[in-house]
Short mmCIF file of C-alpha atoms and ligand atoms in Angstrom, two decimals:
data_model
loop_
_atom_site.label_atom_id
_atom_site.label_comp_id
_atom_site.label_asym_id
_atom_site.label_seq_id
_atom_site.Cartn_x
_atom_site.Cartn_y
_atom_site.Cartn_z
CA MET S 29 26.23 37.47 5.55
CA PHE S 30 23.10 35.68 4.60
CA LYS S 31 20.21 36.11 6.88
CA LYS S 32 17.65 32.93 6.08
CA ILE S 33 19.63 28.82 5.15
CA LEU S 34 17.23 26.93 4.87
CA ILE S 35 17.99 24.17 4.46
CA ALA S 36 17.05 21.10 1.65
CA ASN S 37 18.35 18.04 3.72
CA ARG S 38 17.08 15.96 6.92
CA GLY S 39 18.19 14.35 9.34
CA GLU S 40 21.62 14.05 11.18
CA ILE S 41 23.08 16.12 9.55
CA ALA S 42 19.94 19.01 8.50
CA LEU S 43 20.55 19.21 12.24
CA ARG S 44 24.53 19.56 12.35
CA VAL S 45 23.84 23.10 10.10
CA ILE S 46 21.16 23.41 12.17
CA ARG S 47 23.27 24.14 14.68
CA THR S 48 26.35 25.89 13.51
CA CYS S 49 24.22 28.83 11.69
CA LYS S 50 22.43 29.24 14.85
CA GLU S 51 25.56 29.71 17.03
CA MET S 52 25.79 32.86 13.47
CA GLY S 53 23.50 34.84 14.23
CA ILE S 54 21.32 33.37 10.50
CA LYS S 55 17.77 32.09 10.96
CA THR S 56 17.33 28.34 9.22
CA VAL S 57 14.35 26.54 7.47
CA ALA S 58 13.36 23.72 8.06
CA VAL S 59 11.62 21.53 4.90
CA TYR S 60 10.37 18.28 5.59
CA SER S 61 8.49 15.16 3.72
CA THR S 62 5.20 13.70 6.16
CA ALA S 63 7.65 11.00 7.59
CA ASP S 64 9.38 14.15 9.09
CA ARG S 65 7.42 15.58 10.97
CA GLU S 66 8.15 14.59 14.44
CA SER S 67 12.05 15.32 13.19
CA LEU S 68 14.25 17.53 15.91
CA HIS S 69 15.37 19.67 12.67
CA VAL S 70 11.88 20.55 12.28
CA ARG S 71 12.14 21.21 16.24
CA PHE S 72 15.15 22.85 16.60
CA ALA S 73 15.25 25.05 12.29
CA ASP S 74 12.84 28.67 13.57
CA GLU S 75 11.00 27.49 11.06
CA ALA S 76 9.46 24.40 8.60
CA VAL S 77 7.41 23.82 5.85
CA CYS S 78 6.40 20.89 4.86
CA ILE S 79 7.26 19.66 0.91
CA GLY S 80 5.85 16.46 0.29
CA PRO S 81 5.10 12.80 1.42
CA PRO S 82 7.58 10.07 2.38
CA SER S 83 8.92 9.21 -1.21
CA SER S 84 12.22 11.40 -1.77
CA LEU S 85 11.10 12.52 -5.69
CA HIS S 86 8.57 13.81 -3.92
CA SER S 87 9.74 15.56 -1.29
CA TYR S 88 14.03 16.11 -0.82
CA LEU S 89 14.42 15.66 -4.47
CA SER S 90 11.17 17.86 -5.18
CA VAL S 91 13.44 20.23 -7.10
CA PRO S 92 9.57 22.63 -7.69
CA ARG S 93 9.47 22.57 -3.60
CA ILE S 94 12.34 23.07 -2.54
CA MET S 95 11.77 26.12 -4.62
CA ALA S 96 8.49 26.79 -3.63
CA ALA S 97 9.74 26.68 0.21
CA VAL S 98 12.88 28.80 -0.16
CA GLU S 99 9.89 32.48 -1.67
CA ILE S 100 7.37 31.40 0.88
CA THR S 101 9.99 31.50 3.33
CA ASN S 102 12.41 34.37 1.84
CA ALA S 103 14.90 32.34 2.85
CA ASP S 104 18.16 33.87 0.87
CA ALA S 105 20.69 31.18 0.61
CA VAL S 106 20.23 27.12 0.49
CA HIS S 107 22.07 24.65 2.68
CA PRO S 108 22.43 21.06 0.22
CA GLY S 109 23.73 19.26 3.35
CA TYR S 110 25.47 16.26 1.65
CA GLY S 111 23.25 13.23 -1.15
CA PHE S 112 19.54 14.29 -1.94
CA LEU S 113 20.28 17.94 -4.05
CA ALA S 114 23.19 18.53 -2.94
CA GLU S 115 25.92 18.04 -6.56
CA ASN S 116 22.91 18.06 -8.05
CA ALA S 117 24.01 21.43 -11.25
CA ASP S 118 20.91 21.56 -12.02
CA PHE S 119 19.65 22.89 -9.02
CA ALA S 120 22.66 25.03 -8.18
CA GLU S 121 21.39 26.43 -11.42
CA ILE S 122 17.88 27.26 -10.28
CA CYS S 123 19.23 28.50 -6.99
CA ALA S 124 21.53 31.00 -9.31
CA GLU S 125 18.86 32.26 -11.18
CA TYR S 126 16.44 33.04 -8.27
CA GLY S 127 19.26 34.60 -7.11
CA ILE S 128 19.43 32.51 -4.03
CA LYS S 129 22.97 31.41 -3.04
CA PHE S 130 23.47 28.17 -3.86
CA ILE S 131 25.87 27.20 -0.11
CA GLY S 132 28.58 25.19 -2.27
CA PRO S 133 30.33 24.73 -6.34
CA SER S 134 29.30 26.69 -9.35
CA PRO S 135 27.28 25.15 -11.21
CA ASP S 136 30.03 24.61 -14.16
CA MET S 137 32.27 23.18 -11.17
CA ILE S 138 29.60 20.65 -9.96
CA ARG S 139 29.37 19.82 -13.49
CA LYS S 140 32.78 19.13 -14.05
CA MET S 141 33.96 16.57 -10.83
CA GLY S 142 30.24 15.00 -11.52
CA ASP S 143 31.47 13.91 -15.23
CA LYS S 144 34.67 11.37 -14.27
CA VAL S 145 36.01 11.30 -17.26
CA THR S 146 35.94 14.73 -17.77
CA ALA S 147 37.43 15.52 -14.48
CA LYS S 148 40.22 13.01 -14.58
CA GLU S 149 41.52 14.69 -17.46
CA THR S 150 40.85 17.88 -16.33
CA MET S 151 43.09 16.33 -12.86
CA ILE S 152 46.02 15.09 -15.46
CA LYS S 153 45.88 19.73 -16.93
CA ALA S 154 46.57 20.39 -13.35
CA GLY S 155 49.47 17.98 -12.66
CA VAL S 156 47.66 15.31 -10.54
CA PRO S 157 48.48 12.47 -10.40
CA VAL S 158 45.77 9.65 -11.34
CA VAL S 159 45.77 5.78 -12.43
CA PRO S 160 47.70 4.99 -15.55
CA GLY S 161 44.24 4.35 -17.98
CA SER S 162 42.03 5.22 -21.64
CA GLU S 163 42.18 8.30 -22.68
CA GLY S 164 38.82 9.39 -22.11
CA LEU S 165 35.87 7.29 -22.93
CA ILE S 166 35.73 3.70 -24.66
CA VAL S 167 34.39 4.26 -28.26
CA ASP S 168 33.94 0.74 -29.02
CA LEU S 169 34.95 -2.99 -27.59
CA ASP S 170 37.77 -3.14 -29.76
CA ASP S 171 39.07 0.09 -28.57
CA ALA S 172 38.30 -1.36 -24.94
CA GLY S 173 40.89 -4.47 -25.95
CA ARG S 174 43.36 -2.66 -26.96
CA VAL S 175 43.87 -0.32 -24.45
CA ALA S 176 43.54 -2.58 -22.41
CA GLU S 177 46.44 -4.84 -23.23
CA GLU S 178 48.15 -1.98 -23.65
CA ILE S 179 47.70 -0.52 -19.30
CA GLY S 180 47.71 -4.79 -18.18
CA TYR S 181 45.30 -6.63 -16.73
CA PRO S 182 43.48 -6.83 -13.72
CA VAL S 183 41.74 -3.68 -15.20
CA ILE S 184 38.89 -2.00 -13.74
CA LEU S 185 35.50 0.40 -16.10
CA LYS S 186 34.60 2.41 -14.56
CA ALA S 187 31.21 4.54 -15.66
CA THR S 188 31.68 8.47 -16.43
CA ALA S 189 28.56 9.46 -14.46
CA GLY S 190 28.79 6.70 -11.84
CA GLY S 191 31.33 7.72 -9.23
CA GLY S 192 31.66 6.25 -5.49
CA GLY S 193 31.44 2.38 -7.26
CA LYS S 194 28.20 2.52 -9.16
CA GLY S 195 28.46 0.43 -12.74
CA MET S 196 32.46 -0.87 -12.01
CA ARG S 197 32.66 -4.02 -13.78
CA ILE S 198 36.39 -4.93 -12.57
CA VAL S 199 38.25 -7.76 -16.35
CA THR S 200 41.31 -10.46 -14.95
CA LYS S 201 41.58 -11.82 -18.46
CA PRO S 202 41.32 -10.74 -22.19
CA ASP S 203 38.70 -13.73 -22.47
CA GLU S 204 35.86 -11.90 -19.38
CA LEU S 205 36.50 -8.14 -20.98
CA GLU S 206 33.26 -8.91 -23.53
CA LYS S 207 31.19 -10.54 -21.44
CA ASN S 208 31.97 -7.50 -18.42
CA TRP S 209 32.20 -4.16 -21.81
CA ASN S 210 28.95 -5.03 -22.14
CA MET S 211 27.42 -5.60 -18.38
CA ALA S 212 28.86 -2.40 -17.53
CA ARG S 213 27.63 -0.90 -20.39
CA GLN S 214 23.62 -2.08 -19.66
CA GLU S 215 24.19 -1.04 -15.63
CA ALA S 216 25.60 2.68 -16.56
CA LYS S 217 22.68 3.53 -18.45
CA ASN S 218 19.95 1.65 -16.90
CA ALA S 219 21.04 4.14 -13.78
CA PHE S 220 22.78 6.94 -15.43
CA GLY S 221 20.88 6.98 -18.45
CA ASN S 222 25.00 7.53 -19.56
CA ASP S 223 26.76 5.60 -21.18
CA GLY S 224 29.95 6.45 -21.70
CA ILE S 225 32.93 3.92 -19.70
CA TYR S 226 36.40 4.69 -18.97
CA ILE S 227 39.48 1.88 -18.38
CA GLU S 228 42.15 2.23 -15.49
CA LYS S 229 44.47 -0.14 -14.43
CA PHE S 230 43.29 -2.49 -10.97
CA ILE S 231 45.31 -1.01 -8.74
CA VAL S 232 44.01 -4.78 -6.43
CA GLU S 233 43.29 -4.03 -2.81
CA PRO S 234 44.34 -0.10 -2.37
CA ARG S 235 43.46 2.58 0.40
CA HIS S 236 40.69 5.25 -0.24
CA ILE S 237 42.54 7.94 1.06
CA GLU S 238 40.57 11.38 1.33
CA PHE S 239 41.84 14.69 1.84
CA GLN S 240 39.47 17.84 2.76
CA ILE S 241 39.98 21.42 0.73
CA ILE S 242 38.09 24.40 1.19
CA GLY S 243 38.00 27.36 -1.50
CA ASP S 244 37.32 30.58 -1.26
CA GLN S 245 36.48 33.19 -3.84
CA HIS S 246 39.15 35.41 -4.22
CA GLY S 247 41.29 32.08 -5.20
CA ASN S 248 42.83 30.89 -2.00
CA VAL S 249 42.45 27.27 -1.41
CA ALA S 250 43.55 25.10 1.74
CA HIS S 251 43.78 21.11 2.69
CA LEU S 252 41.97 20.17 5.60
CA SER S 253 44.87 17.08 5.89
CA GLU S 254 43.90 13.70 5.55
CA ARG S 255 40.68 11.12 5.98
CA ASP S 256 41.44 6.73 6.20
CA CYS S 257 37.42 5.46 4.43
CA SER S 258 39.33 1.90 4.08
CA ILE S 259 36.31 0.19 5.76
CA GLN S 260 34.28 0.33 3.39
CA ARG S 261 31.62 -2.24 2.26
CA ARG S 262 30.13 -2.09 -1.55
CA HIS S 263 31.38 1.17 -1.09
CA GLN S 264 29.29 1.86 2.24
CA LYS S 265 31.78 3.31 4.34
CA LEU S 266 31.69 2.69 8.52
CA VAL S 267 34.81 3.93 10.05
CA GLU S 268 36.93 6.86 8.63
CA GLU S 269 39.74 8.49 10.89
CA SER S 270 42.36 11.37 11.13
CA PRO S 271 44.77 11.15 10.38
CA SER S 272 45.51 7.35 7.93
CA PRO S 273 47.65 4.71 9.39
CA PHE S 274 49.31 4.40 6.64
CA MET S 275 49.60 7.63 6.28
CA THR S 276 53.95 9.36 6.32
CA LYS S 277 55.08 12.89 7.10
CA SER S 278 56.58 13.05 3.38
CA LEU S 279 53.95 11.89 1.65
CA ARG S 280 51.09 13.91 3.68
CA GLU S 281 52.76 16.33 2.20
CA LYS S 282 52.96 14.61 -0.81
CA MET S 283 49.19 14.62 -1.36
CA GLY S 284 48.32 17.89 0.52
CA VAL S 285 50.45 19.92 -2.50
CA ALA S 286 48.23 17.40 -4.79
CA ALA S 287 44.78 18.37 -3.27
CA VAL S 288 45.74 22.03 -2.98
CA LYS S 289 46.73 21.83 -6.47
CA ALA S 290 43.00 20.15 -7.33
CA GLY S 291 41.68 22.62 -6.03
CA THR S 292 43.83 26.19 -7.37
CA PHE S 293 43.05 24.61 -10.71
CA ILE S 294 39.54 24.61 -11.13
CA ASN S 295 39.05 28.22 -9.33
CA TYR S 296 37.39 25.88 -5.82
CA GLU S 297 35.10 27.97 -4.35
CA GLY S 298 33.55 25.87 -1.02
CA VAL S 299 34.51 23.02 0.81
CA GLY S 300 34.87 19.89 -1.40
CA THR S 301 37.36 16.42 -1.03
CA VAL S 302 39.82 14.75 -2.84
CA GLU S 303 39.91 11.10 -3.29
CA PHE S 304 42.86 9.44 -3.80
CA LEU S 305 43.86 5.95 -4.53
CA VAL S 306 46.56 5.12 -2.56
CA ASP S 307 49.19 1.40 -3.55
CA ALA S 308 50.76 -0.75 -0.91
CA ASP S 309 53.79 1.12 -1.99
CA ARG S 310 51.67 4.58 -1.56
CA ASN S 311 51.83 5.83 -4.99
CA PHE S 312 48.24 7.91 -4.89
CA TYR S 313 46.21 8.36 -7.72
CA PHE S 314 43.09 10.80 -8.42
CA MET S 315 40.01 9.18 -8.13
CA GLU S 316 37.46 11.62 -8.29
CA MET S 317 36.34 14.84 -6.33
CA ASN S 318 33.11 15.58 -3.98
CA THR S 319 31.63 18.98 -3.95
CA ARG S 320 30.23 18.47 -1.01
CA ILE S 321 30.32 18.62 2.54
CA GLN S 322 31.03 14.20 3.07
CA VAL S 323 29.20 12.60 6.36
CA GLU S 324 32.48 11.94 7.26
CA HIS S 325 33.73 15.48 7.75
CA PRO S 326 32.78 15.39 11.56
CA VAL S 327 36.54 13.70 11.49
CA THR S 328 38.42 16.78 10.26
CA GLU S 329 36.42 18.95 12.43
CA GLU S 330 38.53 17.07 15.61
CA VAL S 331 41.62 16.71 14.11
CA ILE S 332 41.87 20.36 13.98
CA ASP S 333 39.46 21.87 16.43
CA HIS S 334 37.39 24.21 13.75
CA ASP S 335 34.09 23.63 12.17
CA LEU S 336 34.03 23.26 8.59
CA ILE S 337 29.85 23.85 8.20
CA LYS S 338 30.92 27.01 9.28
CA GLU S 339 34.21 27.80 7.44
CA GLN S 340 31.47 26.72 4.61
CA ILE S 341 28.55 29.50 5.01
CA LYS S 342 31.76 32.32 5.02
CA VAL S 343 33.26 31.15 2.76
CA ALA S 344 29.75 31.20 0.28
CA ALA S 345 29.06 34.45 2.10
CA GLY S 346 32.85 35.68 0.28
CA ILE S 347 34.57 36.10 3.30
CA GLU S 348 37.98 35.19 2.75
CA ILE S 349 39.92 31.74 3.66
CA SER S 350 43.95 31.98 6.15
CA GLY S 351 44.85 30.34 3.23
CA LYS S 352 46.97 28.49 5.22
CA SER S 353 46.75 24.59 5.46
CA TYR S 354 46.48 22.00 8.69
CA ALA S 355 47.90 18.91 9.69
CA PRO S 356 46.34 16.74 12.54
CA LYS S 357 46.60 17.96 16.00
CA LEU S 358 44.53 14.41 17.17
CA HIS S 359 43.46 11.96 16.46
CA ALA S 360 40.08 10.99 16.09
CA ILE S 361 37.61 8.36 14.71
CA GLU S 362 34.10 8.22 13.43
CA CYS S 363 31.47 4.83 13.35
CA ARG S 364 28.59 5.05 11.47
CA ILE S 365 25.49 3.47 13.76
CA ASN S 366 23.74 2.34 10.89
CA ALA S 367 19.48 1.24 11.74
CA GLU S 368 20.46 -2.63 9.80
CA ASN S 369 21.67 -5.88 11.33
CA PRO S 370 25.07 -6.25 10.91
CA PHE S 371 24.87 -10.13 11.80
CA ALA S 372 22.08 -10.94 8.69
CA ASP S 373 24.46 -9.12 5.89
CA PHE S 374 23.09 -5.35 7.44
CA ARG S 375 19.55 -5.44 6.64
CA PRO S 376 17.54 -2.67 7.22
CA SER S 377 15.98 -2.24 10.64
CA PRO S 378 13.77 0.11 9.79
CA GLY S 379 11.00 1.05 13.17
CA VAL S 380 10.69 2.76 16.28
CA ILE S 381 13.89 3.54 18.78
CA THR S 382 11.86 2.46 22.03
CA SER S 383 14.98 3.21 23.91
CA PHE S 384 18.09 5.92 23.57
CA HIS S 385 21.23 6.45 25.51
CA SER S 386 24.10 7.78 24.18
CA PRO S 387 27.41 7.76 25.69
CA LYS S 388 30.00 11.34 26.29
CA GLY S 389 31.90 12.39 28.47
CA HIS S 390 35.26 14.00 27.02
CA GLY S 391 36.82 13.76 23.19
CA ILE S 392 33.33 11.43 22.38
CA ARG S 393 30.93 13.12 20.00
CA VAL S 394 27.70 11.57 18.77
CA ASP S 395 26.43 13.69 15.98
CA THR S 396 21.83 11.88 15.88
CA HIS S 397 18.81 12.94 15.01
CA ALA S 398 17.93 10.07 17.42
CA TYR S 399 15.53 9.82 20.50
CA ALA S 400 13.96 7.21 22.14
CA GLY S 401 10.73 7.37 20.39
CA TYR S 402 11.78 8.29 17.65
CA THR S 403 10.20 6.21 14.13
CA VAL S 404 13.78 5.08 11.64
CA SER S 405 11.76 5.05 8.75
CA PRO S 406 12.18 2.92 5.79
CA TYR S 407 12.07 5.62 3.06
CA TYR S 408 15.94 7.13 3.63
CA ASP S 409 19.30 5.33 4.60
CA SER S 410 19.73 3.62 7.96
CA LEU S 411 21.88 6.44 9.50
CA ILE S 412 21.08 6.95 12.57
CA ALA S 413 23.94 8.64 14.52
CA LYS S 414 27.94 8.61 13.83
CA VAL S 415 30.37 8.72 17.44
CA ILE S 416 33.19 10.85 16.81
CA CYS S 417 36.37 9.65 19.10
CA ARG S 418 39.55 12.15 19.61
CA ALA S 419 42.47 11.80 22.24
CA GLN S 420 46.08 12.29 21.58
CA THR S 421 47.11 8.91 20.01
CA ARG S 422 45.49 6.72 17.55
CA ASP S 423 45.53 3.85 20.91
CA GLU S 424 44.06 5.67 23.22
CA CYS S 425 40.64 7.23 20.95
CA ILE S 426 39.76 2.79 20.22
CA LEU S 427 40.07 3.04 23.68
CA LYS S 428 37.99 5.48 24.27
CA MET S 429 35.31 4.64 20.64
CA GLN S 430 35.02 0.92 22.64
CA ARG S 431 34.33 2.88 26.09
CA ALA S 432 31.73 4.56 23.59
CA LEU S 433 29.64 1.81 22.40
CA ASP S 434 30.29 -0.02 25.53
CA GLU S 435 28.08 2.95 26.94
CA PHE S 436 24.93 3.28 23.70
CA VAL S 437 22.00 1.93 23.49
CA ILE S 438 20.12 2.20 21.53
CA GLU S 439 16.76 -0.80 21.32
CA GLY S 440 13.77 -0.88 18.81
CA VAL S 441 15.28 -1.21 15.88
CA ASP S 442 18.61 -3.50 15.34
CA THR S 443 22.53 -1.07 14.89
CA THR S 444 25.35 -1.83 13.75
CA VAL S 445 26.89 -0.70 17.26
CA GLU S 446 27.58 -4.00 18.39
CA PHE S 447 30.09 -4.37 14.26
CA HIS S 448 31.76 -1.89 15.25
CA ARG S 449 32.28 -3.62 18.71
CA LEU S 450 33.70 -6.32 17.40
CA LEU S 451 35.61 -4.21 14.83
CA MET S 452 37.48 -1.78 17.67
CA ARG S 453 38.69 -4.81 19.36
CA ASP S 454 40.38 -6.61 16.06
CA GLU S 455 44.13 -7.30 16.01
CA ASN S 456 44.74 -5.47 12.04
CA PHE S 457 42.51 -2.50 12.20
CA ARG S 458 43.97 -1.84 15.80
CA LYS S 459 47.54 -1.84 13.89
CA GLY S 460 46.31 -0.05 11.23
CA ASN S 461 46.21 -2.85 9.32
CA TYR S 462 43.48 -1.87 6.47
CA ASP S 463 42.50 -1.49 3.35
CA THR S 464 39.59 -1.74 1.19
CA GLY S 465 39.68 -5.58 1.21
CA PHE S 466 39.70 -5.75 4.72
CA MET S 467 35.91 -6.32 4.89
CA ASN S 468 35.82 -9.24 2.63
CA THR S 469 37.67 -10.64 4.94
CA PHE S 470 36.26 -9.24 8.51
CA LYS S 471 34.63 -11.73 9.89
CA LEU S 472 31.83 -10.89 12.04
CA GLU S 473 30.17 -12.89 14.49
CA LYS S 474 27.42 -13.10 17.12
CA PRO S 475 29.04 -13.59 20.07
CA SER S 476 27.27 -15.96 21.96
C1 MV4 P 514 39.13 1.72 -8.43
C2 MV4 P 514 39.48 0.48 -7.35
C3 MV4 P 514 40.75 0.10 -8.58
N1 MV4 P 514 41.54 0.26 -9.12
N2 MV4 P 514 40.18 1.87 -9.22
C4 MV4 P 514 35.41 3.86 -7.30
C5 MV4 P 514 34.71 4.34 -6.42
C6 MV4 P 514 35.20 4.32 -4.84
N3 MV4 P 514 34.69 3.90 -4.76
C7 MV4 P 514 35.75 2.86 -5.64
N4 MV4 P 514 36.40 2.81 -6.08
C8 MV4 P 514 37.62 1.71 -6.81
N5 MV4 P 514 37.92 2.07 -7.85
C9 MV4 P 514 41.11 1.62 -9.91
N6 MV4 P 514 41.76 1.37 -10.84
C10 MV4 P 514 39.14 0.22 -6.72
C11 MV4 P 514 37.71 0.92 -6.31
C12 MV4 P 514 37.22 0.29 -5.27
C13 MV4 P 514 36.20 -1.15 -5.07
C14 MV4 P 514 36.03 -1.38 -6.16
C15 MV4 P 514 35.23 -2.93 -6.72
C16 MV4 P 514 35.10 -3.20 -5.69
C17 MV4 P 514 35.55 -2.48 -4.15
C18 MV4 P 514 36.29 -2.00 -3.71
C19 MV4 P 514 36.49 -0.95 -3.35
C20 MV4 P 514 36.91 0.15 -2.46
C21 MV4 P 514 37.48 0.35 -3.84
#
């Protein structure tokens, strides 16, 4: 087992990883920017190294600075958390060159899944259903026109280097293709330095349902059931839950088989997520694979009763998993609490948290690095807490979440707590009647 893990991250996930390391008897090293001096991950780690100024580019995204911190502290492994360097194949490669275990899959695997066209081609070979579309990259506008006619409008143009919604354009009719083709190429080139585009049939208002998987170094892959992440706004997830209210026993079996097939075919090592689009008829299609631990992993932890960070560290150290897959035992919901004003287009609201009281009681978990007196920096993403509730049934879980949100006091910055309070009372949400279009019609009105 590792002796000392450096956590190349900040905020709640850095704290989350430190907690599990402590329970496993592993020493921890925190890294921090000057903006995060007072952060809890710095205080709770055994050692802490300042790696630079607030700007992520010169701190949490700086490979040389992180490697320097690894070297001076003698860490034998790096946990990347999510975001920052978590899916950076070059970083994983440099760790390997220095004999440091990158807690995650191999650089090759990260590259393969990071390129969406390659990922999709790989899944076709594995026998996992994918959205009908182009075979590989589109070469020019004529090619785009031919493929679009073949699969039928509406279609969606996606950047192969994209993911998470960046660089996508929906095309509803032929005369809109040229404009969108040019825009998609330009956007992709600017955002990723790669203008490779592919085309898919546009699935109208699908659900976003993802499967958590885990693979070990011995070829075993298991799935840990699904999370429904359909409640999102501008490709930012707001709420996740497990089980999905749209799931059936037979659909879970089929999707679970597909997720395990995906992981097994690529010999996946580590925790990962296979994202699917699910249409109204419950047809499901592979969308992307994430090769990191995700923000919403606690939902899965609560329903299957395992510490995913612990499992992740164990497989990274070469320990074999049991190989069996899990169905959810309970219901869990996560609400992401961001320092944003939901009544002003979710505008970020950095500043000092003057008072902070988090909800407590049976079945309630709050993952947070925030406290009274903590400053929310404008330099990083605005997630300040995750409230995760679990109960025997979805209805009880929603009631518990309501109670938890009612108890949550955060003063000094605007937060999305109020949004979630309204959402938990929404009739369609309560019925589980939602898809990725939900936020387009959700009426957000400030209670007077
Ligand atoms: C799609 C889709 C419909 N059809 N692909 C890809 C990245 C993910 N974060 C969103 N993605 C989607 N891919 C096909 N073939 C619908 C989405 C999608 C979406 C697209 C446009 C605007 C908002 C969206 C919200 C959720 C999902």
